[in-house]
Short mmCIF file of C-alpha atoms and ligand atoms in Angstrom, two decimals:
data_model
loop_
_atom_site.label_atom_id
_atom_site.label_comp_id
_atom_site.label_asym_id
_atom_site.label_seq_id
_atom_site.Cartn_x
_atom_site.Cartn_y
_atom_site.Cartn_z
CA UNK A 1 13.48 -3.00 -25.94
CA UNK A 2 12.32 -6.00 -27.93
CA UNK A 3 14.04 -8.28 -26.21
CA UNK A 4 12.57 -6.97 -23.26
CA UNK A 5 8.69 -8.17 -24.33
CA UNK A 6 6.41 -10.26 -22.71
CA UNK A 7 6.60 -14.17 -22.54
CA UNK A 8 2.67 -14.40 -22.49
CA UNK A 9 0.30 -11.76 -23.63
CA UNK A 10 -2.78 -13.05 -21.54
CA UNK A 11 -2.76 -12.78 -17.27
CA UNK A 12 0.69 -10.80 -17.29
CA UNK A 13 1.22 -8.52 -14.46
CA UNK A 14 1.21 -4.92 -14.89
CA UNK A 15 2.65 -4.25 -11.71
CA UNK A 16 5.72 -4.79 -9.73
CA UNK A 17 6.29 -3.46 -5.57
CA UNK A 18 9.39 -3.65 -5.05
CA UNK A 19 9.62 -3.31 -0.70
CA UNK A 20 12.93 -2.40 -0.81
CA UNK A 21 13.14 -2.93 2.85
CA UNK A 22 10.81 -2.36 5.88
CA UNK A 23 13.09 -0.22 7.90
CA UNK A 24 11.86 3.20 8.28
CA UNK A 25 12.52 6.16 10.49
CA UNK A 26 9.13 7.09 11.01
CA UNK A 27 6.38 5.12 12.95
CA UNK A 28 3.47 5.95 11.84
CA UNK A 29 0.19 4.04 13.99
CA UNK A 30 -1.59 2.82 10.39
CA UNK A 31 2.08 1.21 8.74
CA UNK A 32 1.10 -1.53 6.10
CA UNK A 33 4.46 -3.81 7.17
CA UNK A 34 3.57 -6.45 8.92
CA UNK A 35 3.68 -6.23 12.69
CA UNK A 36 6.71 -8.74 12.25
CA UNK A 37 9.19 -6.80 10.48
CA UNK A 38 12.07 -6.21 12.67
CA UNK A 39 11.77 -10.34 12.23
CA UNK A 40 15.49 -12.11 11.37
CA UNK A 41 14.14 -13.12 7.72
CA UNK A 42 13.40 -9.67 6.39
CA UNK A 43 16.14 -8.32 8.01
CA UNK A 44 18.06 -10.55 5.63
CA UNK A 45 17.34 -7.59 2.54
CA UNK A 46 18.24 -8.66 -0.88
CA UNK A 47 21.25 -8.03 -2.49
CA UNK A 48 21.88 -5.47 -5.56
CA UNK A 49 21.79 -8.02 -7.75
CA UNK A 50 18.87 -10.56 -6.61
CA UNK A 51 16.73 -6.90 -7.58
CA UNK A 52 18.68 -6.28 -10.92
CA UNK A 53 17.83 -9.76 -11.97
CA UNK A 54 13.61 -9.09 -10.63
CA UNK A 55 13.59 -6.28 -12.13
CA UNK A 56 14.57 -7.92 -15.57
CA UNK A 57 12.14 -10.90 -15.00
CA UNK A 58 9.16 -8.31 -14.32
CA UNK A 59 9.69 -6.73 -17.52
CA UNK A 60 10.55 -9.80 -19.73
CA UNK A 61 6.79 -11.21 -17.63
CA UNK A 62 5.06 -7.39 -19.25
CA UNK A 63 5.39 -5.37 -15.76
CA UNK A 64 5.64 -2.01 -17.18
CA UNK A 65 5.59 0.43 -13.54
CA UNK A 66 7.77 -0.72 -11.02
CA UNK A 67 7.16 1.05 -7.17
CA UNK A 68 9.55 1.52 -4.82
CA UNK A 69 8.77 0.93 -1.62
CA UNK A 70 9.09 0.01 2.25
CA UNK A 71 9.45 1.42 4.71
CA UNK A 72 11.67 4.00 3.67
CA UNK A 73 12.92 2.93 -0.15
CA UNK A 74 15.92 5.56 0.01
CA UNK A 75 17.53 3.62 2.79
CA UNK A 76 18.81 1.71 0.51
CA UNK A 77 22.29 3.24 -0.99
CA UNK A 78 21.52 0.68 -3.96
CA UNK A 79 18.75 2.29 -4.85
CA UNK A 80 19.82 4.78 -8.04
CA UNK A 81 21.17 1.74 -9.35
CA UNK A 82 18.11 0.19 -9.16
CA UNK A 83 16.05 2.81 -10.72
CA UNK A 84 18.63 3.38 -13.95
CA UNK A 85 18.24 -0.99 -14.26
CA UNK A 86 14.30 0.05 -14.43
CA UNK A 87 14.88 2.80 -16.91
CA UNK A 88 16.77 0.64 -18.77
CA UNK A 89 14.19 -1.98 -19.67
CA UNK A 90 11.80 1.35 -19.83
CA UNK A 91 9.81 0.47 -16.90
CA UNK A 92 7.84 3.62 -15.51
CA UNK A 93 9.11 3.93 -11.98
CA UNK A 94 7.67 5.83 -8.96
CA UNK A 95 9.36 6.32 -5.31
CA UNK A 96 7.15 6.13 -2.61
CA UNK A 97 8.83 7.90 -0.11
CA UNK A 98 8.26 9.38 3.33
CA UNK A 99 10.06 12.34 1.80
CA UNK A 100 12.58 12.90 5.46
CA UNK A 101 15.56 11.23 3.61
CA UNK A 102 15.13 13.47 0.25
CA UNK A 103 17.99 15.95 0.02
CA UNK A 104 18.68 17.63 -2.91
CA UNK A 105 22.05 15.51 -4.10
CA UNK A 106 20.28 12.23 -3.34
CA UNK A 107 17.10 13.67 -5.62
CA UNK A 108 19.13 14.75 -8.50
CA UNK A 109 21.15 11.28 -8.20
CA UNK A 110 17.94 9.34 -8.30
CA UNK A 111 16.69 11.77 -11.46
CA UNK A 112 19.93 11.81 -13.75
CA UNK A 113 19.40 7.91 -13.41
CA UNK A 114 15.49 7.56 -15.11
CA UNK A 115 12.92 8.32 -12.36
CA UNK A 116 10.23 9.13 -13.14
CA UNK A 117 7.44 10.24 -10.62
CA UNK A 118 7.59 10.43 -6.77
CA UNK A 119 5.23 10.08 -4.15
CA UNK A 120 5.80 11.69 -0.71
CA UNK A 121 3.57 10.92 2.32
CA UNK A 122 2.34 13.63 4.20
CA UNK A 123 0.49 12.39 7.98
CA UNK A 124 -1.38 15.92 8.29
CA UNK A 125 -1.77 19.37 7.15
CA UNK A 126 0.08 20.60 10.49
CA UNK A 127 3.01 19.83 12.25
CA UNK A 128 2.25 18.92 15.28
CA UNK A 129 -0.30 16.51 13.85
CA UNK A 130 2.06 15.15 11.23
CA UNK A 131 4.81 15.11 13.27
CA UNK A 132 3.01 13.12 16.34
CA UNK A 133 1.38 10.63 13.61
CA UNK A 134 5.12 10.26 12.07
CA UNK A 135 6.84 9.37 15.35
CA UNK A 136 9.49 11.96 15.34
CA UNK A 137 9.39 15.82 14.14
CA UNK A 138 10.03 15.80 10.27
CA UNK A 139 6.81 17.93 8.72
CA UNK A 140 9.63 20.37 7.48
CA UNK A 141 11.79 17.64 5.87
CA UNK A 142 8.79 16.76 3.83
CA UNK A 143 8.00 20.24 2.92
CA UNK A 144 11.36 20.58 1.64
CA UNK A 145 11.59 17.32 -0.55
CA UNK A 146 8.47 18.05 -2.16
CA UNK A 147 10.09 21.45 -3.22
CA UNK A 148 12.95 19.59 -4.71
CA UNK A 149 10.63 17.12 -6.51
CA UNK A 150 8.78 20.03 -8.39
CA UNK A 151 12.50 21.92 -9.05
CA UNK A 152 13.89 18.88 -10.73
CA UNK A 153 10.77 18.79 -12.73
CA UNK A 154 9.44 15.74 -11.98
CA UNK A 155 5.81 14.83 -11.00
CA UNK A 156 4.52 14.46 -7.41
CA UNK A 157 2.17 12.78 -6.09
CA UNK A 158 1.38 13.35 -2.10
CA UNK A 159 -0.39 10.77 -0.17
CA UNK A 160 -2.04 11.69 3.31
CA UNK A 161 -3.93 8.45 4.71
CA UNK A 162 -7.14 9.44 6.31
CA UNK A 163 -8.54 8.47 9.66
CA UNK A 164 -10.57 9.88 12.41
CA UNK A 165 -7.52 11.76 13.66
CA UNK A 166 -6.65 13.60 10.40
CA UNK A 167 -9.95 14.10 7.98
CA UNK A 168 -10.98 16.93 9.63
CA UNK A 169 -8.38 18.54 8.46
CA UNK A 170 -9.31 17.97 4.39
CA UNK A 171 -9.02 21.23 3.43
CA UNK A 172 -5.96 22.12 4.68
CA UNK A 173 -4.46 18.95 3.13
CA UNK A 174 -6.22 20.32 -0.43
CA UNK A 175 -4.31 23.63 0.20
CA UNK A 176 -0.99 22.11 1.49
CA UNK A 177 -1.39 20.14 -2.29
CA UNK A 178 -1.80 23.73 -4.07
CA UNK A 179 0.85 25.25 -2.19
CA UNK A 180 3.38 22.44 -3.21
CA UNK A 181 1.88 22.52 -6.58
CA UNK A 182 1.64 18.72 -6.25
CA UNK A 183 0.22 17.16 -9.77
CA UNK A 184 -1.75 14.50 -8.02
CA UNK A 185 -2.78 13.53 -4.36
CA UNK A 186 -3.56 10.19 -2.85
CA UNK A 187 -6.31 10.70 0.04
CA UNK A 188 -6.03 7.15 0.71
CA UNK A 189 -7.85 5.61 3.82
CA UNK A 190 -6.62 3.54 5.72
CA UNK A 191 -6.92 -0.11 5.34
CA UNK A 192 -7.57 -2.12 8.21
CA UNK A 193 -5.04 -4.68 8.26
CA UNK A 194 -1.49 -5.18 9.92
CA UNK A 195 -1.25 -1.82 12.35
CA UNK A 196 -4.00 -0.17 11.02
CA UNK A 197 -6.10 -3.04 12.91
CA UNK A 198 -4.85 -2.85 15.81
CA UNK A 199 -5.45 0.60 16.17
CA UNK A 200 -8.81 0.57 13.97
CA UNK A 201 -10.83 1.83 17.00
CA UNK A 202 -8.89 4.61 17.16
CA UNK A 203 -8.51 5.62 13.21
CA UNK A 204 -12.48 4.77 11.62
CA UNK A 205 -14.22 7.48 11.12
CA UNK A 206 -17.72 9.29 11.42
CA UNK A 207 -19.83 9.50 9.09
CA UNK A 208 -20.60 12.89 9.79
CA UNK A 209 -17.07 13.38 8.89
CA UNK A 210 -17.36 10.92 5.70
CA UNK A 211 -20.19 12.95 4.44
CA UNK A 212 -18.36 16.03 4.65
CA UNK A 213 -14.97 14.63 3.49
CA UNK A 214 -17.21 13.79 0.57
CA UNK A 215 -18.67 17.16 0.10
CA UNK A 216 -14.86 19.07 0.21
CA UNK A 217 -13.36 16.81 -2.41
CA UNK A 218 -16.41 17.43 -5.17
CA UNK A 219 -15.67 20.91 -4.66
CA UNK A 220 -11.88 20.50 -4.63
CA UNK A 221 -11.71 18.28 -8.23
CA UNK A 222 -14.09 20.66 -9.35
CA UNK A 223 -11.40 23.52 -9.08
CA UNK A 224 -8.58 20.79 -11.05
CA UNK A 225 -6.00 21.48 -8.04
CA UNK A 226 -4.44 18.57 -8.83
CA UNK A 227 -4.00 18.65 -12.68
CA UNK A 228 -3.10 14.56 -13.13
CA UNK A 229 -5.93 14.29 -10.12
CA UNK A 230 -7.45 13.74 -7.07
CA UNK A 231 -7.94 10.21 -6.01
CA UNK A 232 -10.24 9.27 -3.18
CA UNK A 233 -12.59 6.32 -1.75
CA UNK A 234 -14.68 5.81 0.86
CA UNK A 235 -13.34 3.60 3.26
CA UNK A 236 -14.18 -0.27 2.67
CA UNK A 237 -15.76 -0.25 6.34
CA UNK A 238 -18.75 2.13 4.80
CA UNK A 239 -19.12 0.11 2.04
CA UNK A 240 -21.97 -2.38 1.14
CA UNK A 241 -19.79 -4.12 -1.68
CA UNK A 242 -15.94 -5.08 -1.26
CA UNK A 243 -13.25 -3.63 -3.67
CA UNK A 244 -11.45 -6.04 -5.81
CA UNK A 245 -8.08 -5.53 -3.76
CA UNK A 246 -4.70 -5.85 -6.20
CA UNK A 247 -7.52 -5.74 -9.00
CA UNK A 248 -8.38 -9.28 -8.08
CA UNK A 249 -5.83 -11.86 -6.66
CA UNK A 250 -2.95 -12.73 -8.88
CA UNK A 251 -4.33 -10.79 -11.77
CA UNK A 252 -2.09 -7.24 -12.10
CA UNK A 253 0.68 -6.89 -9.83
CA UNK A 254 3.29 -8.50 -7.90
CA UNK A 255 4.61 -7.79 -4.49
CA UNK A 256 8.32 -8.23 -3.73
CA UNK A 257 8.98 -8.43 0.24
CA UNK A 258 13.03 -6.96 1.11
CA UNK A 259 14.06 -10.42 1.75
CA UNK A 260 12.50 -11.67 -1.77
CA UNK A 261 8.94 -13.48 -1.19
CA UNK A 262 6.88 -12.71 -3.65
CA UNK A 263 2.78 -12.01 -2.64
CA UNK A 264 -0.23 -11.08 -4.36
CA UNK A 265 -0.23 -8.22 -2.15
CA UNK A 266 1.18 -6.52 0.64
CA UNK A 267 -0.64 -8.05 3.55
CA UNK A 268 -0.63 -11.87 2.49
CA UNK A 269 2.45 -12.34 4.85
CA UNK A 270 -0.21 -12.81 6.83
CA UNK A 271 -2.17 -15.68 5.71
CA UNK A 272 -0.16 -18.38 7.31
CA UNK A 273 -2.01 -21.52 5.21
CA UNK A 274 0.41 -20.11 2.24
CA UNK A 275 3.94 -20.13 1.52
CA UNK A 276 5.35 -17.48 -0.76
CA UNK A 277 8.02 -18.43 -3.06
CA UNK A 278 11.15 -16.34 -3.22
CA UNK A 279 13.09 -14.34 -6.33
CA UNK A 280 16.40 -16.39 -4.86
CA UNK A 281 15.18 -19.61 -5.58
CA UNK A 282 12.25 -19.40 -7.94
CA UNK A 283 12.30 -17.17 -11.61
CA UNK A 284 9.47 -14.38 -11.83
CA UNK A 285 7.71 -16.69 -14.52
CA UNK A 286 7.35 -19.66 -12.24
CA UNK A 287 5.95 -17.99 -10.03
CA UNK A 288 3.33 -15.67 -11.56
CA UNK A 289 1.96 -18.78 -13.72
CA UNK A 290 2.83 -21.78 -11.71
CA UNK A 291 3.36 -21.08 -7.73
CA UNK A 292 -0.02 -22.34 -5.85
CA UNK A 293 0.51 -19.40 -3.76
CA UNK A 294 -0.27 -17.56 -7.20
CA UNK A 295 -3.02 -20.14 -7.89
CA UNK A 296 -4.46 -20.12 -4.72
CA UNK A 297 -7.22 -17.57 -5.40
CA UNK A 298 -7.26 -16.59 -8.53
CA UNK A 299 -10.66 -16.89 -10.51
CA UNK A 300 -13.69 -18.04 -9.32
CA UNK A 301 -13.19 -21.39 -8.56
CA UNK A 302 -11.92 -22.06 -4.77
CA UNK A 303 -15.24 -19.43 -3.76
CA UNK A 304 -17.67 -20.45 -1.89
CA UNK A 305 -21.31 -19.24 -1.37
CA UNK A 306 -22.64 -16.01 -1.20
CA UNK A 307 -19.44 -16.11 -4.31
CA UNK A 308 -19.73 -18.44 -6.13
CA UNK A 309 -23.48 -17.53 -7.29
CA UNK A 310 -23.11 -14.07 -7.00
CA UNK A 311 -23.33 -11.64 -10.39
CA UNK A 312 -20.39 -9.56 -8.90
CA UNK A 313 -17.92 -12.41 -8.41
CA UNK A 314 -16.03 -11.21 -11.67
CA UNK A 315 -16.22 -7.78 -10.66
CA UNK A 316 -14.54 -7.49 -7.00
CA UNK A 317 -13.39 -11.58 -6.85
CA UNK A 318 -14.87 -12.17 -3.08
CA UNK A 319 -13.08 -8.82 -1.88
CA UNK A 320 -9.86 -8.98 0.02
CA UNK A 321 -8.41 -12.77 1.45
CA UNK A 322 -6.20 -10.62 3.90
CA UNK A 323 -9.05 -8.74 5.08
CA UNK A 324 -11.16 -11.63 5.04
CA UNK A 325 -8.53 -14.20 7.51
CA UNK A 326 -8.13 -11.04 9.51
CA UNK A 327 -11.57 -10.42 10.50
CA UNK A 328 -13.17 -14.55 10.05
CA UNK A 329 -10.43 -16.06 10.49
CA UNK A 330 -10.97 -18.13 7.24
CA UNK A 331 -8.99 -16.79 4.04
CA UNK A 332 -11.73 -17.91 1.78
CA UNK A 333 -14.46 -16.96 3.31
CA UNK A 334 -16.69 -12.87 1.60
CA UNK A 335 -14.56 -10.52 2.33
CA UNK A 336 -17.01 -9.25 5.31
CA UNK A 337 -17.35 -5.94 4.17
CA UNK A 338 -19.50 -7.58 1.92
CA UNK A 339 -23.21 -7.19 2.94
CA UNK A 340 -24.07 -10.46 1.49
CA UNK A 341 -21.51 -12.42 3.66
CA UNK A 342 -22.49 -13.97 6.67
CA UNK A 343 -19.93 -12.59 8.95
CA UNK A 344 -20.83 -8.42 7.85
CA UNK A 345 -21.98 -7.73 11.49
CA UNK A 346 -17.98 -8.01 12.50
CA UNK A 347 -17.55 -4.82 10.17
CA UNK A 348 -21.50 -3.25 11.31
CA UNK A 349 -19.77 -4.07 15.31
CA UNK A 350 -16.43 -2.66 14.47
CA UNK A 351 -17.56 0.92 13.25
CA UNK A 352 -20.81 1.06 16.14
CA UNK A 353 -17.96 0.12 18.46
CA UNK A 354 -14.70 2.76 17.59
CA UNK A 355 -18.02 5.05 17.45
CA UNK A 356 -17.75 4.72 21.25
CA UNK A 357 -14.10 4.25 22.26
CA UNK A 358 -11.45 7.17 21.69
CA UNK A 359 -8.13 4.99 22.06
CA UNK A 360 -4.77 6.08 22.55
CA UNK A 361 -2.83 5.91 19.19
CA UNK A 362 -0.25 2.65 19.36
CA UNK A 363 2.42 3.63 17.26
CA UNK A 364 4.35 0.44 14.88
CA UNK A 365 7.43 0.23 17.48
CA UNK A 366 5.80 0.00 20.53
CA UNK A 367 3.18 -2.69 19.20
CA UNK A 368 6.45 -4.54 17.63
CA UNK A 369 7.75 -4.84 21.41
CA UNK A 370 4.49 -6.15 22.33
CA UNK A 371 4.95 -9.68 20.46
CA UNK A 372 2.64 -10.35 17.43
CA UNK A 373 0.00 -12.11 18.88
CA UNK A 374 -0.26 -9.82 21.64
CA UNK A 375 -0.74 -7.12 19.52
CA UNK A 376 -2.93 -7.84 17.30
CA UNK A 377 -5.42 -9.19 20.47
CA UNK A 378 -4.65 -6.66 22.81
FE1 SF4 L 13 -18.57 -9.78 -3.69
FE2 SF4 L 13 -18.47 -12.32 -2.77
FE3 SF4 L 13 -20.11 -10.03 -1.72
FE4 SF4 L 13 -20.90 -11.04 -4.54
S1 SF4 L 13 -20.87 -11.95 -2.06
S2 SF4 L 13 -20.89 -9.19 -4.05
S3 SF4 L 13 -18.50 -11.80 -4.88
S4 SF4 L 13 -17.88 -10.48 -2.26
FE1 FES L 14 -4.19 -8.87 0.72
FE2 FES L 14 -5.96 -7.34 0.08
S1 FES L 14 -4.29 -6.98 0.77
S2 FES L 14 -5.88 -9.81 -1.05
#
C-alpha cells in the first residue's frame, strides 16, 4: 500500500470514472454518452495496458474509488483484469452496468477478481415500459442479474433514472428494490444534456409528479427498505440554485473516456473550446494538476457576475459548466438553473413548454443516425 500513497495531499481527486466503452446493447433516450458516440475516435478504445497504467496512476494520485462505466463495461473482455489490478492497489470498485450481460459465470469471475459493488440500472418497474425505454427486451435479464449479485453476496445498488414517463411508478420501483433486496437505490433525476436535452420536452416531470414523488420517498426513507440508503434529489430545472456539479470542476473526480481523453465530468467533451489531454500522451498527475482543461474552471477566478460576488460561489461553484454551455452557448456563464442567472428564463420557459407538449421519445441510436447538429436542434 505505501508505494501508492498520494503524491500530493491537497486538491487530490477521490474518484475515477473509467468509461471503458460507449458500445451498449441498449439505446436509452436519456443516455449520458456524447451524441457523437459513434465517431471514429471513440471507437479507438484504450488497450488493456493503457487502462492498467491509468488505474495505477490514479491510485498514486490519491483516488480511492473507481467506477467502471460506459456504455456497457461488460462488453470489455478485459474487465476482470482491470478489476484485479484495481483491487491490488486497494481501490474500491463499482461496476455500473445495465445488467443484461451479467451472467453468473461473469459475475463470479468479477467477484473473484476483487470487485466490491455492482450497480444495475432499471428503466421502469414494469417490463413493457422498461423495455420500451431501453429499446430492447431486457427487463427479466436485469432482475436475474440483480439476483446473481445478491447470491454472490456483493452489495447491490439499483439505479432508476426518473422522468415524466416513469415517475408515476415510483412506489412500484421501491417495491422492486425491496423484492430484489437492493442494499441501496439511486432515484436519479434525468440530467438534461446530451441525449436527454434532445428529449427534454418529453422527459421533464410536472410539479405535481414531483410533489407526490417527494412524499413517497419520505415514507420509504422512514421504512428503511434499503439499508444503505435511498438517494433522491429534485431535478435541477426545479431548483432555485444549481448543484455543485461533480463537486466542482477539477475538485473531486476524473473521467476517462473510452479513447483516453481525461475530463472533469462526463459531458465535458461537449465544450468545444477545451482540448482534453489523453492518457496515451500524458500521466494523470500532470493532467490533474497542470493541464489547462482541469484548471479552466477551477476555483472562482474564472467567474463573472453574478457568481463572482455571490456568497454561494464556494458552495456550488457556479453550477454545471456543460449545462451553461448547452443553454447559453457560453461554458463560463452562470448555470441558468440559478435564479440569479440572467439566463434563468431559459429554464423557466423549458419547464413551461414541456408541460404543453407531449413529444415521442427519440432513442439514442435514432438520434445518431440524424447527425449531431440536427439532433440538438430538431
Ligand atoms: Fe451559485 Fe453563481 Fe447562482 Fe451564486 S450566482 S448561487 S455562485 S450559480
Ligand atoms: Fe460537465 Fe456539469 S456535466 S460540469
